mmCIF file of C-alpha atoms and ligand atoms in Angstrom:
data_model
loop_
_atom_site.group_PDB
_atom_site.id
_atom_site.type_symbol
_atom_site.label_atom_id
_atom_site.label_comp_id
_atom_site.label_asym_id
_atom_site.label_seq_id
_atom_site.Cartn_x
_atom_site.Cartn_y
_atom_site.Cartn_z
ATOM 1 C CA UNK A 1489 0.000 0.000 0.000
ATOM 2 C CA UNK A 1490 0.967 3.648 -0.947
ATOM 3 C CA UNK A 1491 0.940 6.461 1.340
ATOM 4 C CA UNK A 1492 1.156 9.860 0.632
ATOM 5 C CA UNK A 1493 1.911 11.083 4.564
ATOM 6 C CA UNK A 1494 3.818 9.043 5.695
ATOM 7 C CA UNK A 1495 7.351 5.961 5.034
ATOM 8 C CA UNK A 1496 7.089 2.516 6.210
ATOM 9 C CA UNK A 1497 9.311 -0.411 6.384
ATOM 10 C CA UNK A 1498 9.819 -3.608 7.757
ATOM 11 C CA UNK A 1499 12.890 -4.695 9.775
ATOM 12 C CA UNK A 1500 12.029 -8.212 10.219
ATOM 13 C CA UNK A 1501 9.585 -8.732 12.879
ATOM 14 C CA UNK A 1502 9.571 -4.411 13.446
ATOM 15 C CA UNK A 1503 7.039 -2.334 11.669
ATOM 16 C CA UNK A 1504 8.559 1.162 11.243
ATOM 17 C CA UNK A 1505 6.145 3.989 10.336
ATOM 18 C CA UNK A 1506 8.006 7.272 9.744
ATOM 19 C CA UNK A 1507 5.780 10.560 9.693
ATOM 20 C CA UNK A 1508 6.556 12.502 6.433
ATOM 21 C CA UNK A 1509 5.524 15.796 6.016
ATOM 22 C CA UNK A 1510 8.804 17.626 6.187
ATOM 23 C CA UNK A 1511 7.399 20.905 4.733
ATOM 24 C CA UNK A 1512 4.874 21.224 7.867
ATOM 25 C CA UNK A 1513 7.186 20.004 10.194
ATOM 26 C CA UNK A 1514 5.724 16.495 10.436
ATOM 27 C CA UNK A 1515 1.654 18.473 11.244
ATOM 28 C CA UNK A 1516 -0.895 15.901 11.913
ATOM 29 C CA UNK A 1517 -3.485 16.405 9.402
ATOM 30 C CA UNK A 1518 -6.141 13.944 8.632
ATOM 31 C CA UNK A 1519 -4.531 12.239 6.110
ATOM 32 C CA UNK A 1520 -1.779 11.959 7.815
ATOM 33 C CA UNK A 1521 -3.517 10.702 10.476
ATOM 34 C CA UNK A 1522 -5.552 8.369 9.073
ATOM 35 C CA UNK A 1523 -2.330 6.950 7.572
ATOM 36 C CA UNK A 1524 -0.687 6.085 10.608
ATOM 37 C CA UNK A 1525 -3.715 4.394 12.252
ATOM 38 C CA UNK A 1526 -3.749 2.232 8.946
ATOM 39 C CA UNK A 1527 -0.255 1.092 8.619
ATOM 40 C CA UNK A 1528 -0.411 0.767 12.445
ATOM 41 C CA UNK A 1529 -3.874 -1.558 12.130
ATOM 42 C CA UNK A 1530 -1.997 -3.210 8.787
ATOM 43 C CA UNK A 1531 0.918 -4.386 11.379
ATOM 44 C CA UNK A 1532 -0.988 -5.059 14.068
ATOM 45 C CA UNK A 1533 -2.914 -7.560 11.528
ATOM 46 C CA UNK A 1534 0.450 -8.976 10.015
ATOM 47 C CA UNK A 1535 1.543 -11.776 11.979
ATOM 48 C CA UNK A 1536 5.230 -11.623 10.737
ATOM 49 C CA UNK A 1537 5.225 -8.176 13.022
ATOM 50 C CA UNK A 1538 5.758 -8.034 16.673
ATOM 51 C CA UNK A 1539 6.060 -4.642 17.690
ATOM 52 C CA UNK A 1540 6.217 -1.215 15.891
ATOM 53 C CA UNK A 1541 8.117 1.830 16.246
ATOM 54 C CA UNK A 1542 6.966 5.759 14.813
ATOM 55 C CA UNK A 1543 8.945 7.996 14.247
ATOM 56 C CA UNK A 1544 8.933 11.759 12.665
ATOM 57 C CA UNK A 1545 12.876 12.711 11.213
ATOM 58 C CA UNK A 1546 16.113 13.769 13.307
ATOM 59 C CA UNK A 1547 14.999 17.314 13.466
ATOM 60 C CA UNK A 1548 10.941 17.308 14.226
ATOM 61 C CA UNK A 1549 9.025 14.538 15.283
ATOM 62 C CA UNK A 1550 5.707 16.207 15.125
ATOM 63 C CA UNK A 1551 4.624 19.732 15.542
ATOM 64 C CA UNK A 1552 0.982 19.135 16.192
ATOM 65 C CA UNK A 1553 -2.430 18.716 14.951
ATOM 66 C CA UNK A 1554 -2.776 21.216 11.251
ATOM 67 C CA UNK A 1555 -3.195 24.336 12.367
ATOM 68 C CA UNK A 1556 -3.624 25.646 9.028
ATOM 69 C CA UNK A 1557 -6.462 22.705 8.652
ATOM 70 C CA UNK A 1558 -8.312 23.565 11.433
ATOM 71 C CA UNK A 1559 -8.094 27.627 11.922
ATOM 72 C CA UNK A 1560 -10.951 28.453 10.423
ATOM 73 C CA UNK A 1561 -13.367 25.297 11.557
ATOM 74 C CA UNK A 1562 -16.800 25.858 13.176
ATOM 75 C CA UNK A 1563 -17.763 24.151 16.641
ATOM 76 C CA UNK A 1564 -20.449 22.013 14.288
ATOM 77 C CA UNK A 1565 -17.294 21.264 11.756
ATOM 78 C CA UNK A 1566 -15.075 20.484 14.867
ATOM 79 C CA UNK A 1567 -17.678 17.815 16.152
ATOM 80 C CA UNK A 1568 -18.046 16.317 13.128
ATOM 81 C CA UNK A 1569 -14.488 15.845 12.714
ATOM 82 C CA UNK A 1570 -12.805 12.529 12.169
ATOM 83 C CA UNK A 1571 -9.670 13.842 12.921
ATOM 84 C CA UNK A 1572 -9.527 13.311 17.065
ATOM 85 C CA UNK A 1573 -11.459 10.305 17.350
ATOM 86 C CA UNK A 1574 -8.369 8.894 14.727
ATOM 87 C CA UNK A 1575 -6.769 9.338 17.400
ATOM 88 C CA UNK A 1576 -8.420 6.599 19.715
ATOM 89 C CA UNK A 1577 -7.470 4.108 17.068
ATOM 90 C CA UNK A 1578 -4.063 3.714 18.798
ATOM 91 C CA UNK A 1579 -5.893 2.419 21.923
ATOM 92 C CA UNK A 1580 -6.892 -0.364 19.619
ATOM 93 C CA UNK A 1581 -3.889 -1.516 18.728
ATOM 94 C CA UNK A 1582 -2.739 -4.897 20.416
ATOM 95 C CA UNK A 1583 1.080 -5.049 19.534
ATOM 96 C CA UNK A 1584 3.599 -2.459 21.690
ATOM 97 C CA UNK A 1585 3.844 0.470 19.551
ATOM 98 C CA UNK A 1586 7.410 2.368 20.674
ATOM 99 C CA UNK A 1587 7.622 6.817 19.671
ATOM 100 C CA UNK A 1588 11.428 6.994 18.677
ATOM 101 C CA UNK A 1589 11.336 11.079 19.139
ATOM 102 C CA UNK A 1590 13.661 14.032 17.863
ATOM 103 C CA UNK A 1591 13.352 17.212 18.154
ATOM 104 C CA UNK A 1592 9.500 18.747 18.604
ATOM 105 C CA UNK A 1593 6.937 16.857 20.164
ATOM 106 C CA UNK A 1594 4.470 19.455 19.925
ATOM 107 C CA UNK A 1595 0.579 19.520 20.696
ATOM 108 C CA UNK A 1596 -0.372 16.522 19.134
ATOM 109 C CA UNK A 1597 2.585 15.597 18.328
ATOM 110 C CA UNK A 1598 3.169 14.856 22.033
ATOM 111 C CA UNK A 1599 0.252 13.279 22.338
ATOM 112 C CA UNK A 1600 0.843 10.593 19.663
ATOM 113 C CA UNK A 1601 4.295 10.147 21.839
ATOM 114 C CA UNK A 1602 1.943 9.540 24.603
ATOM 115 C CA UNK A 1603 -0.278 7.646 23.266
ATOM 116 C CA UNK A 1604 2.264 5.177 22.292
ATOM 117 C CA UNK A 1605 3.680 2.452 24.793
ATOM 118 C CA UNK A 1606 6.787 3.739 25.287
ATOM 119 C CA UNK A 1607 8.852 6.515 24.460
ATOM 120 C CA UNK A 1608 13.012 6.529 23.185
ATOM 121 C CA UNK A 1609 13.759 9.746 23.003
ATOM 122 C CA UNK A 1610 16.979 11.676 21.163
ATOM 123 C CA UNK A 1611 18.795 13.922 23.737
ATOM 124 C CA UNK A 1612 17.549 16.905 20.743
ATOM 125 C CA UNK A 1613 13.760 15.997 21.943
ATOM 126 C CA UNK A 1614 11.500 18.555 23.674
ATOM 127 C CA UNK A 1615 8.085 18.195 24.866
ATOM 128 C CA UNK A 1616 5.196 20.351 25.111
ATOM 129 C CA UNK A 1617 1.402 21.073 24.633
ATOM 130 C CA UNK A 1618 1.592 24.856 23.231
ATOM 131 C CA UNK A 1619 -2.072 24.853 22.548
ATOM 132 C CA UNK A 1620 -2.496 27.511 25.072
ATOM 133 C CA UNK A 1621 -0.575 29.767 23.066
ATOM 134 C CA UNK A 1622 -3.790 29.214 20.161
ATOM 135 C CA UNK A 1623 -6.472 30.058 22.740
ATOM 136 C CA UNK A 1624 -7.254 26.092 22.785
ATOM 137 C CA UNK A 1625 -6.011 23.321 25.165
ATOM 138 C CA UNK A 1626 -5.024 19.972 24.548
ATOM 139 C CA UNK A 1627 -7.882 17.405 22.420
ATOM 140 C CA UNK A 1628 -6.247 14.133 21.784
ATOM 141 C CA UNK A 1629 -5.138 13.402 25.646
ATOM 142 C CA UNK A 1630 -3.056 15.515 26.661
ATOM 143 C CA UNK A 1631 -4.433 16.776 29.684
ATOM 144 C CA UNK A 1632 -4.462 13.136 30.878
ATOM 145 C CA UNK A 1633 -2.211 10.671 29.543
ATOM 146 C CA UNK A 1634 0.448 13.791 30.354
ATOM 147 C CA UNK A 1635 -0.924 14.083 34.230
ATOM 148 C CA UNK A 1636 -1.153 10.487 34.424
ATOM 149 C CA UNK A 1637 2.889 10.575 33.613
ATOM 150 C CA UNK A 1638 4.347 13.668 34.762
ATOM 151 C CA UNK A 1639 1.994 13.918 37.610
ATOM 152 C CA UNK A 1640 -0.592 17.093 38.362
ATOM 153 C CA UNK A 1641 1.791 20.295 39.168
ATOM 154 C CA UNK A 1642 3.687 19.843 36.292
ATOM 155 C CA UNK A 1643 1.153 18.773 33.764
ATOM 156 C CA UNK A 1644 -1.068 21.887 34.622
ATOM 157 C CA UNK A 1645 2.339 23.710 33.540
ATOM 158 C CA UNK A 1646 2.769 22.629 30.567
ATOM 159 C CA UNK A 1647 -1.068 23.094 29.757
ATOM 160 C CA UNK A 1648 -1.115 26.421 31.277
ATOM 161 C CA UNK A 1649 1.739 28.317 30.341
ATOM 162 C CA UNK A 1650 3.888 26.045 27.746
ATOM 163 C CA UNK A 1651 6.260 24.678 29.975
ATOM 164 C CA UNK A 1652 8.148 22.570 27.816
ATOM 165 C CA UNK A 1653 10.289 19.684 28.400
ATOM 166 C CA UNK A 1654 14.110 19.025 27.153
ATOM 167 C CA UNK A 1655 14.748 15.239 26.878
ATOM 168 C CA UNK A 1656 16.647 14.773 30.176
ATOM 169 C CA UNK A 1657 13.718 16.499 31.993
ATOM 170 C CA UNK A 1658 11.475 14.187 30.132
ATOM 171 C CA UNK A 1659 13.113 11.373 31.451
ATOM 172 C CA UNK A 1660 13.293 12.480 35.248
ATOM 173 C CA UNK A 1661 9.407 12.900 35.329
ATOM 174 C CA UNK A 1662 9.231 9.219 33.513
ATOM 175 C CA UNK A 1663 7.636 10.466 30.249
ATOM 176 C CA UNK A 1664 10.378 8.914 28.407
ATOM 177 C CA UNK A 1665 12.257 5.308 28.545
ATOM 178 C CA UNK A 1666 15.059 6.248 27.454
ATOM 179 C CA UNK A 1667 17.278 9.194 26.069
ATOM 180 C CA UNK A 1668 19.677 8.125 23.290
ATOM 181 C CA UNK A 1669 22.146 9.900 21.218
ATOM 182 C CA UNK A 1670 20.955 11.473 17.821
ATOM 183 C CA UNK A 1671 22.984 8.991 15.952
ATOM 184 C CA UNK A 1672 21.543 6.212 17.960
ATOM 185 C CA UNK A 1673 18.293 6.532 19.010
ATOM 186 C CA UNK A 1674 16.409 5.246 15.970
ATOM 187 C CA UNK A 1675 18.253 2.135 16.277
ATOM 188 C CA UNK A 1676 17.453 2.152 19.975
ATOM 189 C CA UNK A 1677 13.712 2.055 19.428
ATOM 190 C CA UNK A 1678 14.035 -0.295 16.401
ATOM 191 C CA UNK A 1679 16.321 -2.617 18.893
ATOM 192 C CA UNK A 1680 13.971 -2.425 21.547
ATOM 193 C CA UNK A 1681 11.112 -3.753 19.276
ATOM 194 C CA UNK A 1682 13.215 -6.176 18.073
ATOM 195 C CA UNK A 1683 13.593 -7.890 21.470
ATOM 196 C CA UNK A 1684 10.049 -7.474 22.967
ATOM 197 C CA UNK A 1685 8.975 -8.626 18.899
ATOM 198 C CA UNK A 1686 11.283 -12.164 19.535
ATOM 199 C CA UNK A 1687 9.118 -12.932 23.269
ATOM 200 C CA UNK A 1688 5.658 -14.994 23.059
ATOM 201 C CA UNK A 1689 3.772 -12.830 21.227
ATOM 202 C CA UNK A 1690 0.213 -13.756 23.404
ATOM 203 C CA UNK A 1691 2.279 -13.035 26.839
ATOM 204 C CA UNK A 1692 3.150 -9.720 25.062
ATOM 205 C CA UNK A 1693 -0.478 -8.934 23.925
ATOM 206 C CA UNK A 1694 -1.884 -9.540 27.640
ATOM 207 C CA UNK A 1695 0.911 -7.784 29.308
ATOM 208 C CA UNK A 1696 0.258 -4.833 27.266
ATOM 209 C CA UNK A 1697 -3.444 -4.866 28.110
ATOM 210 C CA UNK A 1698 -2.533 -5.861 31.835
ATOM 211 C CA UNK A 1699 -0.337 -2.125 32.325
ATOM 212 C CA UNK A 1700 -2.896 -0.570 30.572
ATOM 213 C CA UNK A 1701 -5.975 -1.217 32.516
ATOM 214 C CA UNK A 1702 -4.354 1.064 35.259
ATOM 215 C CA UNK A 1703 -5.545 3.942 33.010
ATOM 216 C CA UNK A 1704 -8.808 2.597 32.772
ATOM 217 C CA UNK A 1705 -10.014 0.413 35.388
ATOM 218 C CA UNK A 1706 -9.726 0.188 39.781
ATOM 219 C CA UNK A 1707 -6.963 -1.165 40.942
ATOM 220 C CA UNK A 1708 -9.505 -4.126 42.319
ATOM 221 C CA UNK A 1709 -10.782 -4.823 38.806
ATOM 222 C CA UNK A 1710 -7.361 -4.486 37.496
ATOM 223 C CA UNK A 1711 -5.855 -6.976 39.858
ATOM 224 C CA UNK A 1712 -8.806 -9.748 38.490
ATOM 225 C CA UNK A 1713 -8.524 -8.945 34.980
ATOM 226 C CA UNK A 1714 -4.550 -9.258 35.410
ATOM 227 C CA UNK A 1715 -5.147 -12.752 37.311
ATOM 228 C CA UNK A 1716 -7.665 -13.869 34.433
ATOM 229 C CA UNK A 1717 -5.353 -13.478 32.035
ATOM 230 C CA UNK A 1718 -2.514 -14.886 33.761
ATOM 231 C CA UNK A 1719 -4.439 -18.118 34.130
ATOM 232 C CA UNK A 1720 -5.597 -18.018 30.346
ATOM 233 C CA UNK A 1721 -1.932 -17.574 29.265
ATOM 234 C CA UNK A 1722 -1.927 -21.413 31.161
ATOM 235 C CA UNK A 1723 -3.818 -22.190 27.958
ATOM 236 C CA UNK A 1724 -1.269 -21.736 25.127
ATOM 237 C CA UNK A 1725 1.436 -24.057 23.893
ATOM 238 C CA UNK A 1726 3.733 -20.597 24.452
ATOM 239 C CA UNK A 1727 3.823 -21.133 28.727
ATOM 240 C CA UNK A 1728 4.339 -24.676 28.022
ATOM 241 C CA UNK A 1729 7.230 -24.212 26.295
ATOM 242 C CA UNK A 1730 8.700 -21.315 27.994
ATOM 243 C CA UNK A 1731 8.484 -23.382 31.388
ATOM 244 C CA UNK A 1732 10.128 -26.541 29.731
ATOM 245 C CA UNK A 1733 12.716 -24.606 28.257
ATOM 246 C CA UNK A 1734 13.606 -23.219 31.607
ATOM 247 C CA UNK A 1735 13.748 -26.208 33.475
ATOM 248 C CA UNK A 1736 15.664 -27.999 30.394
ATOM 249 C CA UNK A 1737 18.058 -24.851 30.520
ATOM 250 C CA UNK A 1738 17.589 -23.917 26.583
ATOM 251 C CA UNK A 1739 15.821 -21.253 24.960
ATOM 252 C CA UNK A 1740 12.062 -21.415 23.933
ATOM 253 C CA UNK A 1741 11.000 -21.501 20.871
ATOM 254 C CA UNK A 1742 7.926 -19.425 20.725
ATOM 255 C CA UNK A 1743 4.915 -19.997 18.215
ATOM 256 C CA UNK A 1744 2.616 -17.698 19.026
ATOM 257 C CA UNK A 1745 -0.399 -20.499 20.260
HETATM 258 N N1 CAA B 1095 0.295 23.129 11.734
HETATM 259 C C1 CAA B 1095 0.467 23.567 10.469
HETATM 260 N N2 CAA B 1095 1.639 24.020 9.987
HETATM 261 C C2 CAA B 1095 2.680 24.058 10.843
HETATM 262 C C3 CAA B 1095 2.579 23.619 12.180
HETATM 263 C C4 CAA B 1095 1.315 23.118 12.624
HETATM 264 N N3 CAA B 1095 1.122 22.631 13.859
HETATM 265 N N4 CAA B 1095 3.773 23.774 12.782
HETATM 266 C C5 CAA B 1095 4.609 24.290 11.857
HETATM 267 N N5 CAA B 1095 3.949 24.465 10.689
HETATM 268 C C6 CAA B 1095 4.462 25.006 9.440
HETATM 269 C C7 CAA B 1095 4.680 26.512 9.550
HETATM 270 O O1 CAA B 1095 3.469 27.225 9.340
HETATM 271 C C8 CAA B 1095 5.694 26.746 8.476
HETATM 272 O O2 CAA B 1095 5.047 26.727 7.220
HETATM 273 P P1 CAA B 1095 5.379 27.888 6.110
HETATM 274 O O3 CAA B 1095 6.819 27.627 5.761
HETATM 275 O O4 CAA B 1095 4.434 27.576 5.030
HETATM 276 O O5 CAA B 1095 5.182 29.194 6.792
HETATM 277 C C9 CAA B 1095 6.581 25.486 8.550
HETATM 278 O O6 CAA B 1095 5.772 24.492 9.193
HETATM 279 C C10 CAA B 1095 7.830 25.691 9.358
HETATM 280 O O7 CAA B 1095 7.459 26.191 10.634
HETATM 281 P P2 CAA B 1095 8.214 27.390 11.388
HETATM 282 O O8 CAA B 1095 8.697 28.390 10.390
HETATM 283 O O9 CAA B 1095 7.321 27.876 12.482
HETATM 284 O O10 CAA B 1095 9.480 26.594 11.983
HETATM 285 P P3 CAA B 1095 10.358 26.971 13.267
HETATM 286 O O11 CAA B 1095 11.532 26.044 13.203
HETATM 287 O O12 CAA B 1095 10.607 28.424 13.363
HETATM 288 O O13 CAA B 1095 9.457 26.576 14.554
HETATM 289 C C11 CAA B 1095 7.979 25.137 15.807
HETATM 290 C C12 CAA B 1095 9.149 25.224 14.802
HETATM 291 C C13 CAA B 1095 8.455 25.604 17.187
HETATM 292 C C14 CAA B 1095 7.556 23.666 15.898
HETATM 293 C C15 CAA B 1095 6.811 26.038 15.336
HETATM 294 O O14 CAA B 1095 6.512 25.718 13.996
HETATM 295 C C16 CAA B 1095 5.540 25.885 16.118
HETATM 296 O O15 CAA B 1095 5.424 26.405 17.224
HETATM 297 N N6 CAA B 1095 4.520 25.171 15.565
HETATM 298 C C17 CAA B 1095 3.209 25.065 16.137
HETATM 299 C C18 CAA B 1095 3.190 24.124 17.348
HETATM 300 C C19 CAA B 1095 1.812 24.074 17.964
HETATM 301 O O16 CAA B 1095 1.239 25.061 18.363
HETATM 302 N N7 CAA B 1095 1.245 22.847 18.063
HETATM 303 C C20 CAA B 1095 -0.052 22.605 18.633
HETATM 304 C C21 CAA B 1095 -1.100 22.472 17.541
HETATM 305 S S1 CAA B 1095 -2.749 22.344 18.163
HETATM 306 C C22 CAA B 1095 -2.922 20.722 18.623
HETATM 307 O O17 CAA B 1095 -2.024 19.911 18.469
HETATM 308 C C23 CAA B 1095 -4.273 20.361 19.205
HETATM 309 C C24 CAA B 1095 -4.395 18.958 19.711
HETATM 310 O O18 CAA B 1095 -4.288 18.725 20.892
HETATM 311 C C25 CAA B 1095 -4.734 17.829 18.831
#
């Protein structure tokens, strides 16, 4: 499939989606947008993939939702936009998705970061949800994937008077997973989601879901959802062998069952 928005590639079991619109700094319009979510769902739907990593170029990773696009939209035009709820697609997505970020991760931009599983990060990146510089606020999370990672004083911040965040700072506050050198941290992300893409690929799935019903469930609810799917991983021929191969000291073979 041909995309006009965006690059993508395979690196054996990695999906790598690279955000392409150099001459708006990487802007999320809907095309764009509706680009990603594809190639992402296209992966997620490939079972030769494992894990996927996004990421913008060295200098911008993304400098947030059009705002050429949307300047001159009507509430009505705004509600009937497909170009937010694109964004819940993500949520959807069932293999680890990793940001590899350089530079900007603006607006939107930093809430695509967010919405992602984790986060390598270039010592160039920097952080921030500018919106309040448009007379808007964040629409696609930020107020609360951001507070649910940097925690309330800071969050409020950076919503209320563009605090931003240099890479190092992002990584104190736990935003990020890692900060990398610009040479390297492509090929961090890309390594990372080669390792997680070579474990049991249903173990992978439910952990994902497991640290991800913190967001959305209590803690009591998250405990028995963790605990039901700990017992249904007893199920597949993956715990089988990764339980032999441990007490026969060699490594699994994985199959994905
Ligand atoms: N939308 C549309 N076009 C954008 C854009 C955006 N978010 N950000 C940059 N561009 C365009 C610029 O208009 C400019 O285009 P022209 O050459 O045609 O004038 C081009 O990209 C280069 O931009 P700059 O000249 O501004 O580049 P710079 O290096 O001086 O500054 C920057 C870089 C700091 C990222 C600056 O471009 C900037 O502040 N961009 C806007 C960031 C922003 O406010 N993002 C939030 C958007 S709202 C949002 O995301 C809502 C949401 O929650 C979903």
């Amino acid at each position: 499939m041909s995309y006009e928005t965006i690059l993508v590639e395979t690196h054996e079991r990695v999906g790598l989606i690279r955000l392409n619109r150099p001459e708006a700094l990487n802007a999320l319009n809907s095309t764009l947008l509706h680009e990603l979510m594809s190639a992402l769902e296209a992966f997620d739907a490939d079972d030769g993939i494992g894990a996927m990593v996004i990421t913008g170029s060295d200098k911008i990773f993304a400098a947030g939702a059009d705002i050429k696009q949307m300047s001159q939209a009507s509430l009505v035009e705004m509600l009937k936009s497909d170009f937010i709820p694109a964004f819940e697609r993500i949520r959807k997505i069932k293999k680890p998705v990793i940001a590899a970020v350089s530079g900007w991760a603006l607006g939107g931009g930093c809430e695509l970061a967010l919405a992602c599983d984790m986060i390598v990060a270039s010592e160039k990146a920097k952080f921030g949800q500018p919106e309040i510089n448009l007379g808007v606020i964040p629409g696609a999370g930020g107020t609360q994937r951001l507070t649910l990672a940097v925690g309330k004083a800071l969050a409020m911040e950076m919503v209320l008077n563009n605090r931003t965040l240099s890479a190092a700072e992002a990584l104190h506050h736990g935003l990020v997973n890692r900060v990398e050198s610009i040479e390297s941290y492509l090929e961090s992300a890309l390594q990372l989601a080669a390792e997680i893409a070579a474990r049991a690929p249903l173990a992978v799935q439910f952990g994902k879901e497991a640290v991800n019903n913190i967001f959305e469930l209590s803690l009591s609810e998250g405990l028995a959802a963790e605990r039901r799917a700990f017992y249904t991983l007893f199920a597949t021929a993956d715990q089988k062998e990764g339980m032999a191969a441990f007490i026969e000291k060699r490594t699994p073979h994985w199959k994905g069952k």
